[in-house]
C-alpha cells in the first residue's frame, strides 16, 4: 500500500514539475508568430540566336524568408536570396528584403527599410504569380532590376521610407482608391546614397469594380556614381507609368506602359526610353491549368531601331498550390543586332517552381 502511494505521489510530482517546466520555457507571442517560408525556381532555357545560341539549366531564384509581428500593429520581414554568382564582386547570398511596417490603420501605413519600389503593378508581384518566364522588359529596365542607369541588380528594391493606404470603402467594405509614395536612396539594395539626392516615387490607382485596377505612377531622382577622378556623377531618372489590370475567375489581363527620360549608362544620344507589355492568362482548368500569351517590347532609345520585342505563348500546370510547371515559347525580334538578317530568333523556357 505504501509502495503504491509513493508511486502515485511521485507521478503527481513529476506531472507538476513537467507543467512548470513547460510554463518556464514558453515562447513569447511575437516569437511564436515568426514564420519561415521560401521558394525555388529551377529553369531550363534555350535559344537559336545566330552565333550566340545557348542552352542551360539555371537556378533562376532561391529565396528564404522570415516574417512576423513585433507587436500587433508592427509587421516585419527579412528575406535572403541564396543563389547567384560568385564571379567578380557579386556574392551568392545577399539580403533582399529587410523592413518593418506599421499597419494599425488601413488608410495610413508606414514602411521603413529595404523593400520593393512603389512603381508599376508588376514590380511588387511575386515572381511565380507574375505569370511568365521573367518580368516584362520595361519593368526590368525601368524599375530597378537590371536598370537602364547601370544601377546594380536590385530586384526592383531600394532602401527608404514609404506611406500607403486604401481609401473610400464602398458599401461592401472594398476600397475604391489606393495611394503610395516613398523616398529612397536611389542606389538599389544594400547601398548607401552616393550623391545625397533622393528618389521620390509614388502611385495611385482606382478600383471601380472588383478585380480591376487602373493606375498611374511617377518617379524622379538619380543614381550617384563616383568617377575615376573621385567626383560624384548623378545619373537622372524621371519616369512615369500607366497601368491597368483585371483579375477575375482565374482570368488575368494586365498591361503597362513606362516612359523614362535621363542619361543611360551607355550615354547614347537619346535621353529617352520606353516600353509596353500586354498579357492574358486564361484558365483551361480553373486554378489548375492555364494557357497564356504576352506581347513585350522595350526601346532603349525610344526608337524602333533600338527595340527588342518578345511574342510569347505558354502554359502552366499546378500540381498543387506549392508546385508548378511552366512552359513558354517566344519569338524574339531584336533590332539592336547589327545584322538585320539576324534580328529574329526563337527561345524556349521551362521552369519548375516550388514553395514552402
PDB file of N, CA and C in Angstrom, residues 269-302:
ATOM      1  N   UNK A 269      22.944  58.883 -77.647  1.00  0.00           N
ATOM      2  CA  UNK A 269      22.416  60.205 -77.983  1.00  0.00           C
ATOM      3  C   UNK A 269      21.057  60.461 -77.344  1.00  0.00           C
ATOM      4  N   UNK A 270      20.222  59.444 -77.277  1.00  0.00           N
ATOM      5  CA  UNK A 270      18.871  59.636 -76.778  1.00  0.00           C
ATOM      6  C   UNK A 270      18.840  59.679 -75.256  1.00  0.00           C
ATOM      7  N   UNK A 271      18.009  60.572 -74.722  1.00  0.00           N
ATOM      8  CA  UNK A 271      17.797  60.646 -73.278  1.00  0.00           C
ATOM      9  C   UNK A 271      16.506  59.939 -72.892  1.00  0.00           C
ATOM     10  N   UNK A 272      15.847  59.268 -73.844  1.00  0.00           N
ATOM     11  CA  UNK A 272      14.540  58.682 -73.591  1.00  0.00           C
ATOM     12  C   UNK A 272      14.541  57.180 -73.836  1.00  0.00           C
ATOM     13  N   UNK A 273      13.657  56.508 -73.127  1.00  0.00           N
ATOM     14  CA  UNK A 273      13.412  55.085 -73.334  1.00  0.00           C
ATOM     15  C   UNK A 273      11.960  54.811 -72.980  1.00  0.00           C
ATOM     16  N   UNK A 274      11.394  53.753 -73.543  1.00  0.00           N
ATOM     17  CA  UNK A 274      10.041  53.376 -73.154  1.00  0.00           C
ATOM     18  C   UNK A 274       9.815  51.895 -73.416  1.00  0.00           C
ATOM     19  N   UNK A 275       8.725  51.403 -72.879  1.00  0.00           N
ATOM     20  CA  UNK A 275       8.382  50.001 -73.064  1.00  0.00           C
ATOM     21  C   UNK A 275       6.925  49.760 -72.764  1.00  0.00           C
ATOM     22  N   UNK A 276       6.406  48.670 -73.325  1.00  0.00           N
ATOM     23  CA  UNK A 276       4.984  48.350 -73.183  1.00  0.00           C
ATOM     24  C   UNK A 276       4.820  46.840 -73.194  1.00  0.00           C
ATOM     25  N   UNK A 277       3.905  46.347 -72.365  1.00  0.00           N
ATOM     26  CA  UNK A 277       3.543  44.935 -72.459  1.00  0.00           C
ATOM     27  C   UNK A 277       2.043  44.793 -72.266  1.00  0.00           C
ATOM     28  N   UNK A 278       1.502  43.711 -72.819  1.00  0.00           N
ATOM     29  CA  UNK A 278       0.110  43.343 -72.618  1.00  0.00           C
ATOM     30  C   UNK A 278       0.055  41.827 -72.523  1.00  0.00           C
ATOM     31  N   UNK A 279      -0.665  41.301 -71.553  1.00  0.00           N
ATOM     32  CA  UNK A 279      -0.685  39.859 -71.360  1.00  0.00           C
ATOM     33  C   UNK A 279      -2.079  39.364 -71.008  1.00  0.00           C
ATOM     34  N   UNK A 280      -2.265  38.079 -71.241  1.00  0.00           N
ATOM     35  CA  UNK A 280      -3.503  37.393 -70.851  1.00  0.00           C
ATOM     36  C   UNK A 280      -3.150  36.012 -70.336  1.00  0.00           C
ATOM     37  N   UNK A 281      -3.702  35.641 -69.191  1.00  0.00           N
ATOM     38  CA  UNK A 281      -3.571  34.289 -68.638  1.00  0.00           C
ATOM     39  C   UNK A 281      -4.984  33.738 -68.500  1.00  0.00           C
ATOM     40  N   UNK A 282      -5.260  32.635 -69.195  1.00  0.00           N
ATOM     41  CA  UNK A 282      -6.626  32.090 -69.254  1.00  0.00           C
ATOM     42  C   UNK A 282      -6.666  30.686 -68.667  1.00  0.00           C
ATOM     43  N   UNK A 283      -7.658  30.396 -67.834  1.00  0.00           N
ATOM     44  CA  UNK A 283      -7.761  29.056 -67.257  1.00  0.00           C
ATOM     45  C   UNK A 283      -8.348  28.047 -68.249  1.00  0.00           C
ATOM     46  N   UNK A 284      -7.708  26.886 -68.353  1.00  0.00           N
ATOM     47  CA  UNK A 284      -8.291  25.740 -69.043  1.00  0.00           C
ATOM     48  C   UNK A 284      -9.035  24.894 -68.015  1.00  0.00           C
ATOM     49  N   UNK A 285      -8.363  24.655 -66.893  1.00  0.00           N
ATOM     50  CA  UNK A 285      -8.985  24.069 -65.710  1.00  0.00           C
ATOM     51  C   UNK A 285      -8.730  25.056 -64.578  1.00  0.00           C
ATOM     52  N   UNK A 286      -9.766  25.606 -63.996  1.00  0.00           N
ATOM     53  CA  UNK A 286      -9.635  26.682 -63.029  1.00  0.00           C
ATOM     54  C   UNK A 286      -8.701  26.315 -61.888  1.00  0.00           C
ATOM     55  N   UNK A 287      -7.762  27.220 -61.596  1.00  0.00           N
ATOM     56  CA  UNK A 287      -6.778  27.072 -60.521  1.00  0.00           C
ATOM     57  C   UNK A 287      -5.882  25.847 -60.683  1.00  0.00           C
ATOM     58  N   UNK A 288      -5.796  25.328 -61.924  1.00  0.00           N
ATOM     59  CA  UNK A 288      -5.008  24.118 -62.155  1.00  0.00           C
ATOM     60  C   UNK A 288      -4.152  24.203 -63.418  1.00  0.00           C
ATOM     61  N   UNK A 289      -4.764  24.596 -64.515  1.00  0.00           N
ATOM     62  CA  UNK A 289      -4.091  24.565 -65.810  1.00  0.00           C
ATOM     63  C   UNK A 289      -4.454  25.821 -66.597  1.00  0.00           C
ATOM     64  N   UNK A 290      -3.398  26.565 -67.042  1.00  0.00           N
ATOM     65  CA  UNK A 290      -3.617  27.828 -67.739  1.00  0.00           C
ATOM     66  C   UNK A 290      -2.831  27.864 -69.049  1.00  0.00           C
ATOM     67  N   UNK A 291      -3.358  28.600 -70.010  1.00  0.00           N
ATOM     68  CA  UNK A 291      -2.593  28.987 -71.187  1.00  0.00           C
ATOM     69  C   UNK A 291      -2.411  30.500 -71.118  1.00  0.00           C
ATOM     70  N   UNK A 292      -1.364  31.004 -71.794  1.00  0.00           N
ATOM     71  CA  UNK A 292      -1.037  32.412 -71.627  1.00  0.00           C
ATOM     72  C   UNK A 292      -0.355  32.966 -72.864  1.00  0.00           C
ATOM     73  N   UNK A 293      -0.383  34.283 -73.002  1.00  0.00           N
ATOM     74  CA  UNK A 293       0.284  34.969 -74.107  1.00  0.00           C
ATOM     75  C   UNK A 293       0.690  36.354 -73.633  1.00  0.00           C
ATOM     76  N   UNK A 294       1.823  36.836 -74.162  1.00  0.00           N
ATOM     77  CA  UNK A 294       2.296  38.177 -73.801  1.00  0.00           C
ATOM     78  C   UNK A 294       3.019  38.822 -74.983  1.00  0.00           C
ATOM     79  N   UNK A 295       2.716  40.093 -75.204  1.00  0.00           N
ATOM     80  CA  UNK A 295       3.456  40.934 -76.136  1.00  0.00           C
ATOM     81  C   UNK A 295       4.287  41.886 -75.288  1.00  0.00           C
ATOM     82  N   UNK A 296       5.609  41.928 -75.509  1.00  0.00           N
ATOM     83  CA  UNK A 296       6.523  42.647 -74.624  1.00  0.00           C
ATOM     84  C   UNK A 296       7.578  43.351 -75.462  1.00  0.00           C
ATOM     85  N   UNK A 297       7.558  44.693 -75.489  1.00  0.00           N
ATOM     86  CA  UNK A 297       8.524  45.458 -76.285  1.00  0.00           C
ATOM     87  C   UNK A 297       9.194  46.509 -75.416  1.00  0.00           C
ATOM     88  N   UNK A 298      10.500  46.701 -75.646  1.00  0.00           N
ATOM     89  CA  UNK A 298      11.275  47.730 -74.947  1.00  0.00           C
ATOM     90  C   UNK A 298      12.160  48.440 -75.955  1.00  0.00           C
ATOM     91  N   UNK A 299      12.189  49.780 -75.881  1.00  0.00           N
ATOM     92  CA  UNK A 299      13.015  50.582 -76.789  1.00  0.00           C
ATOM     93  C   UNK A 299      14.009  51.388 -75.948  1.00  0.00           C
ATOM     94  N   UNK A 300      15.270  51.029 -76.021  1.00  0.00           N
ATOM     95  CA  UNK A 300      16.289  51.618 -75.158  1.00  0.00           C
ATOM     96  C   UNK A 300      16.513  53.098 -75.446  1.00  0.00           C
ATOM     97  N   UNK A 301      16.316  53.528 -76.696  1.00  0.00           N
ATOM     98  CA  UNK A 301      16.453  54.944 -77.049  1.00  0.00           C
ATOM     99  C   UNK A 301      15.154  55.525 -77.584  1.00  0.00           C
ATOM    100  N   UNK A 302      14.049  54.875 -77.275  1.00  0.00           N
ATOM    101  CA  UNK A 302      12.726  55.268 -77.768  1.00  0.00           C
ATOM    102  C   UNK A 302      12.710  55.400 -79.299  1.00  0.00           C
TER     103      UNK A 302
END
